[in-house]
Short mmCIF file of C-alpha atoms in Angstrom, two decimals:
data_model
loop_
_atom_site.label_atom_id
_atom_site.label_comp_id
_atom_site.label_asym_id
_atom_site.label_seq_id
_atom_site.Cartn_x
_atom_site.Cartn_y
_atom_site.Cartn_z
CA MET A 1 25.94 14.47 -32.28
CA ILE A 2 28.67 15.00 -29.70
CA ASN A 3 27.92 18.74 -29.66
CA LYS A 4 24.23 18.00 -29.01
CA ILE A 5 25.12 15.80 -26.06
CA LYS A 6 27.42 18.49 -24.69
CA SER A 7 24.68 21.07 -25.03
CA LEU A 8 22.42 18.91 -22.88
CA THR A 9 25.00 18.77 -20.10
CA ASN A 10 26.57 22.22 -20.29
CA THR A 11 25.35 23.38 -16.91
CA GLU A 12 25.68 21.92 -13.45
CA ASP A 13 21.90 21.51 -13.11
CA LYS A 14 21.66 19.62 -16.40
CA LYS A 15 24.60 17.41 -15.52
CA ARG A 16 23.00 16.58 -12.19
CA LEU A 17 19.65 15.91 -13.84
CA MET A 18 21.25 13.57 -16.41
CA SER A 19 23.24 11.82 -13.69
CA ASN A 20 20.11 11.29 -11.61
CA PHE A 21 18.21 10.07 -14.66
CA PHE A 22 20.96 7.57 -15.47
CA SER A 23 21.10 6.31 -11.86
CA LEU A 24 17.34 5.87 -11.66
CA SER A 25 17.30 4.19 -15.08
CA VAL A 26 19.76 1.59 -13.85
CA LEU A 27 17.72 1.17 -10.67
CA GLN A 28 14.41 0.75 -12.48
CA GLY A 29 16.07 -1.60 -14.93
CA ALA A 30 16.94 -3.81 -11.96
CA ASN A 31 13.45 -3.34 -10.50
CA TYR A 32 11.99 -4.33 -13.86
CA ILE A 33 14.18 -7.32 -14.66
CA LEU A 34 14.72 -9.00 -11.28
CA PRO A 35 11.01 -9.41 -10.40
CA LEU A 36 10.37 -10.85 -13.85
CA ILE A 37 12.96 -13.49 -12.93
CA THR A 38 11.64 -14.33 -9.46
CA LEU A 39 7.87 -13.95 -9.91
CA PRO A 40 7.47 -16.68 -12.56
CA TYR A 41 9.61 -18.94 -10.40
CA LEU A 42 7.47 -18.22 -7.33
CA VAL A 43 4.19 -18.83 -9.18
CA ARG A 44 5.46 -22.18 -10.47
CA VAL A 45 6.97 -23.34 -7.13
CA LEU A 46 4.36 -22.00 -4.71
CA GLY A 47 1.29 -22.27 -6.92
CA VAL A 48 -1.26 -19.54 -7.66
CA GLU A 49 -3.02 -19.88 -4.27
CA TYR A 50 0.07 -19.25 -2.12
CA PHE A 51 1.26 -16.57 -4.52
CA GLY A 52 -2.14 -14.92 -4.00
CA LEU A 53 -1.74 -15.17 -0.20
CA LEU A 54 1.62 -13.37 -0.37
CA ALA A 55 0.12 -10.73 -2.67
CA PHE A 56 -2.79 -10.20 -0.26
CA ALA A 57 -0.38 -9.89 2.70
CA GLY A 58 1.74 -7.43 0.70
CA ALA A 59 -1.34 -5.35 -0.11
CA THR A 60 -2.33 -5.31 3.56
CA VAL A 61 1.10 -4.18 4.72
CA MET A 62 1.20 -1.58 1.93
CA TYR A 63 -1.23 0.52 3.99
CA PHE A 64 1.41 0.77 6.71
CA GLN A 65 4.08 1.65 4.15
CA ILE A 66 1.85 4.52 3.02
CA LEU A 67 1.27 5.58 6.64
CA THR A 68 4.99 5.61 7.48
CA ASP A 69 5.91 7.29 4.18
CA TYR A 70 3.40 10.01 5.09
CA GLY A 71 3.97 11.74 1.76
CA PHE A 72 7.55 12.61 2.72
CA ASN A 73 8.87 11.15 -0.54
CA LEU A 74 7.32 14.27 -2.08
CA THR A 75 7.20 16.96 0.63
CA ALA A 76 10.54 16.17 2.33
CA THR A 77 12.19 15.74 -1.09
CA ARG A 78 10.99 19.21 -2.01
CA GLU A 79 12.17 20.75 1.29
CA ILE A 80 15.60 19.07 1.14
CA SER A 81 15.98 20.23 -2.47
CA ILE A 82 15.18 23.83 -1.58
CA HIS A 83 17.42 23.96 1.54
CA ARG A 84 20.21 21.59 0.51
CA ASP A 85 22.88 24.30 0.97
CA ASN A 86 21.71 25.08 4.51
CA LYS A 87 23.28 22.34 6.67
CA ALA A 88 21.37 23.23 9.83
CA LYS A 89 18.04 23.20 7.99
CA VAL A 90 18.85 19.87 6.31
CA ILE A 91 19.61 18.32 9.71
CA GLU A 92 16.35 19.71 11.06
CA ILE A 93 14.34 18.25 8.18
CA PHE A 94 16.14 14.89 8.30
CA SER A 95 15.77 14.52 12.07
CA SER A 96 12.13 15.62 12.15
CA VAL A 97 11.07 13.36 9.30
CA MET A 98 12.90 10.33 10.72
CA SER A 99 11.31 10.94 14.16
CA ILE A 100 7.82 11.08 12.65
CA LYS A 101 8.40 7.97 10.55
CA VAL A 102 9.64 5.91 13.52
CA ILE A 103 6.62 6.93 15.60
CA LEU A 104 4.30 6.01 12.75
CA MET A 105 6.11 2.67 12.40
CA PHE A 106 5.28 1.69 15.99
CA VAL A 107 1.68 2.84 15.51
CA SER A 108 1.54 0.72 12.36
CA PHE A 109 2.83 -2.39 14.13
CA LEU A 110 0.20 -1.97 16.85
CA LEU A 111 -2.56 -1.62 14.24
CA LEU A 112 -1.31 -4.68 12.35
CA THR A 113 -1.27 -6.73 15.55
CA ILE A 114 -4.87 -5.73 16.34
CA LEU A 115 -5.95 -6.58 12.77
CA VAL A 116 -4.22 -9.96 12.67
CA PHE A 117 -5.64 -11.19 15.96
CA SER A 118 -9.14 -9.82 15.36
CA PHE A 119 -10.03 -11.69 12.15
CA GLU A 120 -9.55 -15.34 11.27
CA LYS A 121 -8.62 -14.58 7.64
CA PHE A 122 -5.51 -12.83 8.98
CA SER A 123 -4.79 -14.82 12.15
CA LYS A 124 -4.49 -18.17 10.36
CA ASP A 125 -1.50 -16.76 8.45
CA ALA A 126 -0.23 -14.39 11.16
CA LEU A 127 3.45 -15.22 10.55
CA VAL A 128 3.20 -14.15 6.89
CA TYR A 129 1.83 -10.72 7.86
CA PHE A 130 4.41 -10.06 10.57
CA LEU A 131 7.29 -11.16 8.34
CA THR A 132 5.99 -8.94 5.55
CA PHE A 133 5.94 -5.99 7.99
CA GLY A 134 9.75 -6.10 7.95
CA THR A 135 9.56 -4.24 4.64
CA VAL A 136 7.94 -1.33 6.49
CA VAL A 137 10.83 -1.19 8.96
CA GLY A 138 13.38 -1.23 6.15
CA GLN A 139 11.50 1.47 4.27
CA VAL A 140 11.40 3.70 7.35
CA LEU A 141 15.17 3.37 7.74
CA PHE A 142 15.84 4.15 4.07
CA PRO A 143 15.51 7.97 3.52
CA VAL A 144 14.86 7.90 -0.23
CA TRP A 145 13.47 11.43 0.07
CA PHE A 146 16.84 12.67 1.43
CA PHE A 147 18.87 11.33 -1.50
CA GLN A 148 16.30 12.57 -4.01
CA GLY A 149 16.24 16.03 -2.43
CA MET A 150 20.04 16.16 -2.55
CA GLU A 151 19.78 14.94 -6.16
CA ARG A 152 22.25 12.16 -5.44
CA MET A 153 20.23 9.28 -6.81
CA LYS A 154 23.26 7.05 -7.33
CA TYR A 155 23.07 6.10 -3.65
CA ILE A 156 19.46 5.00 -4.06
CA THR A 157 20.54 2.96 -7.06
CA TYR A 158 23.39 1.16 -5.29
CA LEU A 159 21.38 0.35 -2.18
CA ASN A 160 18.19 -0.77 -3.89
CA ILE A 161 20.02 -2.96 -6.38
CA LEU A 162 21.92 -4.52 -3.49
CA SER A 163 18.69 -5.43 -1.69
CA LYS A 164 17.05 -6.72 -4.87
CA VAL A 165 20.06 -8.88 -5.78
CA ILE A 166 20.21 -10.34 -2.25
CA PHE A 167 16.50 -11.15 -2.44
CA THR A 168 16.71 -12.66 -5.93
CA ILE A 169 19.64 -14.95 -5.12
CA ALA A 170 18.09 -15.99 -1.81
CA ILE A 171 14.76 -16.87 -3.46
CA PHE A 172 16.39 -19.37 -5.81
CA ALA A 173 18.65 -20.71 -3.05
CA PHE A 174 16.10 -21.25 -0.29
CA VAL A 175 12.57 -21.40 -1.77
CA GLN A 176 12.44 -24.91 -3.20
CA GLU A 177 8.91 -26.12 -2.46
CA GLN A 178 5.46 -24.87 -1.53
CA SER A 179 6.09 -25.17 2.21
CA ASP A 180 8.85 -22.56 1.90
CA PHE A 181 6.32 -19.81 1.12
CA TYR A 182 6.97 -18.02 4.44
CA LEU A 183 10.60 -17.48 3.39
CA VAL A 184 9.53 -15.06 0.65
CA PRO A 185 8.38 -12.24 2.98
CA LEU A 186 11.31 -12.99 5.31
CA LEU A 187 13.91 -12.66 2.56
CA THR A 188 12.20 -9.58 1.13
CA SER A 189 12.31 -7.91 4.54
CA VAL A 190 15.99 -8.76 5.02
CA GLY A 191 16.79 -7.06 1.70
CA PHE A 192 14.92 -3.92 2.78
CA LEU A 193 16.62 -3.86 6.19
CA VAL A 194 20.14 -4.21 4.78
CA ALA A 195 19.54 -1.34 2.35
CA GLY A 196 17.96 0.81 5.10
CA ILE A 197 20.79 0.40 7.60
CA TRP A 198 23.46 1.01 4.99
CA SER A 199 21.65 4.14 3.75
CA LEU A 200 21.74 5.72 7.21
CA TYR A 201 25.47 5.06 7.36
CA LEU A 202 25.91 6.87 4.02
CA VAL A 203 23.82 9.85 5.16
CA LYS A 204 26.23 10.37 8.05
CA LYS A 205 29.45 9.52 6.20
CA GLU A 206 28.91 11.17 2.80
CA PHE A 207 26.73 14.14 3.75
CA GLU A 208 27.78 14.62 7.39
CA VAL A 209 24.14 14.80 8.40
CA ARG A 210 23.38 13.33 11.80
CA PHE A 211 20.21 12.78 13.75
CA GLU A 212 19.42 15.45 16.34
CA LEU A 213 16.42 15.62 18.64
CA GLN A 214 14.00 18.35 17.57
CA THR A 215 11.45 20.37 19.49
CA ILE A 216 7.82 19.31 19.51
CA ASN A 217 6.87 22.43 17.55
CA THR A 218 9.44 21.67 14.83
CA ILE A 219 8.22 18.09 14.49
CA LYS A 220 4.59 19.28 14.39
CA HIS A 221 5.48 21.73 11.62
CA HIS A 222 6.93 18.99 9.41
CA PHE A 223 4.08 16.66 10.31
CA PHE A 224 1.41 19.08 9.11
CA GLU A 225 3.56 20.08 6.12
CA GLY A 226 2.98 16.61 4.69
CA TRP A 227 -0.66 16.25 5.74
CA TYR A 228 -2.40 16.83 2.41
CA VAL A 229 0.13 14.83 0.43
CA PHE A 230 -0.22 11.96 2.92
CA LEU A 231 -3.99 11.99 2.56
CA SER A 232 -3.56 12.08 -1.20
CA GLN A 233 -1.21 9.08 -1.09
CA LEU A 234 -3.71 7.31 1.17
CA LYS A 235 -6.44 7.94 -1.37
CA ILE A 236 -4.22 6.45 -4.09
CA SER A 237 -4.21 3.22 -2.07
CA LEU A 238 -8.01 3.24 -2.21
CA PHE A 239 -7.84 2.46 -5.93
CA SER A 240 -4.69 0.32 -6.05
CA THR A 241 -3.88 -1.63 -2.90
CA THR A 242 -7.49 -1.67 -1.73
CA ASN A 243 -8.57 -3.36 -4.94
CA ILE A 244 -6.56 -6.45 -4.01
CA ILE A 245 -8.01 -6.37 -0.49
CA ILE A 246 -11.57 -6.16 -1.83
CA LEU A 247 -10.87 -8.95 -4.31
CA GLY A 248 -9.38 -11.15 -1.57
CA LEU A 249 -12.30 -10.57 0.78
CA ILE A 250 -14.94 -11.26 -1.88
CA THR A 251 -13.20 -14.17 -3.62
CA ASN A 252 -10.17 -16.23 -2.53
CA ASN A 253 -6.37 -16.36 -2.67
CA THR A 254 -6.34 -18.19 -6.01
CA VAL A 255 -8.30 -15.43 -7.76
CA VAL A 256 -6.05 -12.87 -6.08
CA GLY A 257 -3.12 -14.81 -7.52
CA TYR A 258 -4.47 -14.53 -11.09
CA TYR A 259 -5.10 -10.81 -10.63
CA SER A 260 -1.68 -10.24 -9.06
CA VAL A 261 0.15 -11.93 -11.93
CA ALA A 262 -1.31 -9.38 -14.37
CA GLU A 263 -0.93 -6.48 -11.96
CA LYS A 264 2.76 -7.24 -11.37
CA ILE A 265 3.41 -6.98 -15.10
CA MET A 266 1.39 -3.74 -15.29
CA ARG A 267 3.32 -2.25 -12.33
CA ALA A 268 6.63 -3.24 -13.92
CA LEU A 269 5.60 -1.37 -17.06
CA ALA A 270 4.53 1.62 -14.96
CA MET A 271 7.99 1.71 -13.34
CA MET A 272 9.49 2.59 -16.72
CA GLN A 273 8.56 6.20 -16.01
CA SER A 274 10.19 6.38 -12.57
CA PRO A 275 13.75 7.33 -13.64
CA ILE A 276 12.85 10.49 -15.53
CA LEU A 277 9.98 11.54 -13.28
CA GLY A 278 11.91 10.79 -10.08
CA ALA A 279 14.84 12.87 -11.31
CA LEU A 280 12.51 15.56 -12.66
CA PHE A 281 10.58 16.25 -9.42
CA PRO A 282 13.34 17.95 -7.35
CA HIS A 283 14.48 19.74 -10.53
CA MET A 284 10.96 21.08 -11.10
CA SER A 285 10.67 22.03 -7.42
CA LYS A 286 13.42 24.59 -8.00
CA ILE A 287 12.50 26.05 -11.41
CA ILE A 288 8.73 25.73 -11.81
CA LEU A 289 7.85 28.99 -10.05
CA LYS A 290 10.88 31.10 -11.05
CA GLN A 291 11.36 29.88 -14.64
CA LYS A 292 7.86 28.95 -15.72
CA ALA A 293 8.46 29.00 -19.48
CA LYS A 294 11.41 26.66 -19.10
CA ALA A 295 9.41 24.30 -16.87
CA VAL A 296 6.46 24.23 -19.31
CA SER A 297 8.77 23.52 -22.25
CA GLN A 298 10.49 20.64 -20.46
CA LEU A 299 7.22 19.11 -19.25
CA LYS A 300 5.65 19.23 -22.72
CA LYS A 301 8.65 17.40 -24.17
CA VAL A 302 8.40 14.73 -21.47
CA ILE A 303 4.67 14.33 -22.12
CA PHE A 304 5.17 14.04 -25.90
CA PHE A 305 8.02 11.54 -25.96
CA GLY A 306 6.78 9.59 -22.91
CA SER A 307 3.31 9.13 -24.42
CA ILE A 308 4.71 7.89 -27.73
CA ILE A 309 7.00 5.37 -26.03
CA TYR A 310 4.22 4.09 -23.79
CA ALA A 311 1.75 3.84 -26.68
CA ILE A 312 4.17 1.58 -28.57
CA VAL A 313 5.12 -0.58 -25.58
CA LEU A 314 1.60 -0.99 -24.21
CA SER A 315 0.10 -1.79 -27.62
CA THR A 316 2.68 -4.54 -27.97
CA VAL A 317 1.81 -5.92 -24.53
CA PHE A 318 -1.92 -5.92 -25.38
CA VAL A 319 -1.43 -7.80 -28.64
CA PHE A 320 0.99 -10.37 -27.22
CA SER A 321 -0.52 -10.67 -23.72
CA GLU A 322 -1.30 -14.39 -24.11
CA SER A 323 2.26 -15.19 -25.12
CA ILE A 324 3.68 -13.03 -22.31
CA ILE A 325 1.58 -14.70 -19.61
CA SER A 326 2.24 -18.22 -20.89
CA LEU A 327 5.96 -17.65 -21.29
CA LEU A 328 6.49 -16.07 -17.89
CA PHE A 329 4.04 -17.90 -15.66
CA GLY A 330 2.92 -21.03 -17.50
CA ASP A 331 -0.45 -22.33 -18.64
CA SER A 332 -1.85 -22.39 -15.09
CA THR A 333 -2.33 -18.61 -15.18
CA LYS A 334 -4.29 -18.19 -18.43
CA GLU A 335 -7.04 -16.47 -16.43
CA SER A 336 -4.62 -13.53 -16.11
CA ILE A 337 -4.57 -12.77 -19.87
CA VAL A 338 -7.78 -10.73 -20.10
CA ILE A 339 -6.92 -8.94 -16.85
CA LEU A 340 -3.56 -7.89 -18.31
CA GLN A 341 -5.21 -6.66 -21.51
CA ILE A 342 -7.61 -4.49 -19.50
CA MET A 343 -4.75 -3.11 -17.41
CA SER A 344 -2.41 -2.48 -20.34
CA ILE A 345 -3.41 1.18 -20.72
CA ILE A 346 -3.02 2.00 -17.01
CA PRO A 347 0.77 2.70 -17.06
CA LEU A 348 0.13 5.52 -19.56
CA THR A 349 -2.54 7.08 -17.33
CA ILE A 350 -0.21 6.79 -14.33
CA PHE A 351 2.51 8.56 -16.33
CA LEU A 352 0.21 11.45 -17.26
CA ASN A 353 -1.21 11.62 -13.72
CA ASN A 354 2.33 12.11 -12.43
CA ILE A 355 3.00 14.98 -14.84
CA PHE A 356 -0.29 16.80 -14.25
CA GLY A 357 -0.54 16.03 -10.54
CA THR A 358 2.85 15.47 -8.92
CA GLN A 359 5.04 17.62 -11.19
CA ILE A 360 2.58 20.52 -11.69
CA LEU A 361 -0.10 20.65 -8.98
CA LEU A 362 2.18 19.76 -6.07
CA ASN A 363 5.03 21.97 -7.23
CA THR A 364 2.65 24.91 -7.67
CA LYS A 365 1.33 24.49 -4.12
CA LYS A 366 -2.05 23.09 -5.17
CA GLU A 367 -1.96 20.22 -2.69
CA LYS A 368 -5.63 20.69 -1.75
CA ILE A 369 -6.82 20.25 -5.34
CA PHE A 370 -4.51 17.24 -5.71
CA PHE A 371 -5.97 15.82 -2.51
CA LEU A 372 -9.62 16.43 -3.46
CA ILE A 373 -9.17 14.73 -6.83
CA LEU A 374 -7.72 11.64 -5.21
CA LEU A 375 -10.27 11.71 -2.39
CA THR A 376 -13.11 11.68 -4.91
CA ALA A 377 -11.38 8.94 -6.89
CA GLY A 378 -10.74 6.87 -3.78
CA ILE A 379 -14.35 6.97 -2.59
CA SER A 380 -15.63 6.30 -6.12
CA ASN A 381 -13.29 3.33 -6.42
CA LEU A 382 -14.48 1.76 -3.17
CA ILE A 383 -18.02 1.72 -4.51
CA LEU A 384 -17.21 0.82 -8.11
CA CYS A 385 -14.62 -1.85 -7.28
CA SER A 386 -16.87 -3.52 -4.70
CA LEU A 387 -19.77 -3.74 -7.17
CA LEU A 388 -17.77 -4.87 -10.20
CA THR A 389 -15.71 -7.35 -8.17
CA TYR A 390 -18.84 -8.86 -6.62
CA PHE A 391 -20.42 -9.47 -10.04
CA TYR A 392 -17.38 -10.07 -12.26
CA GLY A 393 -14.51 -11.10 -9.98
CA ALA A 394 -10.96 -10.17 -10.97
CA ILE A 395 -12.05 -8.79 -14.34
CA GLY A 396 -14.39 -6.40 -12.57
CA THR A 397 -11.55 -5.34 -10.26
CA SER A 398 -9.29 -4.50 -13.20
CA VAL A 399 -12.06 -2.62 -15.05
CA ALA A 400 -12.71 -0.54 -11.92
CA MET A 401 -9.03 0.40 -11.69
CA LEU A 402 -8.92 1.41 -15.37
CA ILE A 403 -12.01 3.61 -15.08
CA ILE A 404 -10.73 5.35 -11.96
CA GLU A 405 -7.24 5.96 -13.40
CA ILE A 406 -8.72 7.53 -16.54
CA GLY A 407 -10.95 9.72 -14.36
CA ILE A 408 -7.95 10.91 -12.33
CA MET A 409 -6.01 11.69 -15.50
CA LEU A 410 -8.83 13.87 -16.87
CA ALA A 411 -9.29 15.70 -13.56
CA MET A 412 -5.56 16.33 -13.09
CA TYR A 413 -5.30 17.66 -16.63
CA TYR A 414 -8.27 19.99 -16.11
CA PHE A 415 -6.52 21.76 -13.22
CA ALA A 416 -3.04 21.66 -14.80
CA LYS A 417 -3.92 22.78 -18.33
CA ASP A 418 -3.78 26.52 -17.56
CA PHE A 419 -0.21 26.12 -16.36
CA LEU A 420 0.79 24.15 -19.44
CA ASN A 421 -0.87 26.67 -21.76
CA ASP A 422 0.87 29.65 -20.13
CA SER A 423 4.49 29.84 -21.31
CA LYS A 424 5.25 33.24 -19.74
CA ASP A 425 7.72 33.50 -16.80
#
């Protein structure tokens, strides 16, 4: 057994991959456990309606997180990974990406301000939306893509756990009654900001990478480098975040609350895949074109074992969904049970979508195909979700998401299958 473990870590690349996997496993463990502690508390203290309001505000602000991310968590990660030994190039990438993200942050704030003061549904809770926007600022400051590209995920782990722990403790300390609902986005934003500021300090101290002004042409190059991935990420929001927006506009905050309870559990289950796939992406960026047989072999193993694990976990969640909802959130959220059952298969489709799309299509420079699949899915979801939500409420919303996710999985596989079936270097 010891010899098998040694064989898995007998090269520097494998050691780094295992280290990154371990770091991200710890991180996702915290991301999985801490929300399951705070969310039931928030639903019980704030009530389903105010919980739904916060979920709707979070979904709204998520658009601006996608805009400021601009796909850099994939494209900049790939570029940093490829050029990590070239200090000047790393500084160029870091400085250009940070410049673009800060500009997009100010554009986002302007757009949010226009939105909030143009519609009564938003203006009556303006403070909630502006406080929630603090998460965008913190996310801009936190260069996750830099640490992933450097394959030094332990820093991401330390910083994210710090912010989550601060948020969790603060929630129990300060949110005591329904009128404290505005403290939730405030405390969440503070956690993001602390992690973001500290991360920039570590970039300079540990990696000796500093911000330097870049030429307009250099910034434009990195901007257009991430264009297709950004559009693809934007399309993803059209069948995830947008579903909550559509539900909130057609129904009310209470229904959004029921839907969000189930969706939070589903997203927590989906995060189980993040450690291995997050560590795998920069690794695949380096070997997928030069060592194709090795890449195919590793991806097939991940697909096999990942699918088995998810099948077991998600089947258990489906069978015991009533007990899970009642135990975590109380009897006031029984309407969430059927929604959770419908969504229970989605984490598996997200897992396979990541393998076929992110790991294969993006790393083999097929960004346009990746984009077109998600564009088609996004447009289809707008139509399907609007119709099903109008007639069937939150259940219709969840059915629409399931149908679209399955469609994406089949399309991604269709364009990735030739790569998986070809084991020649």
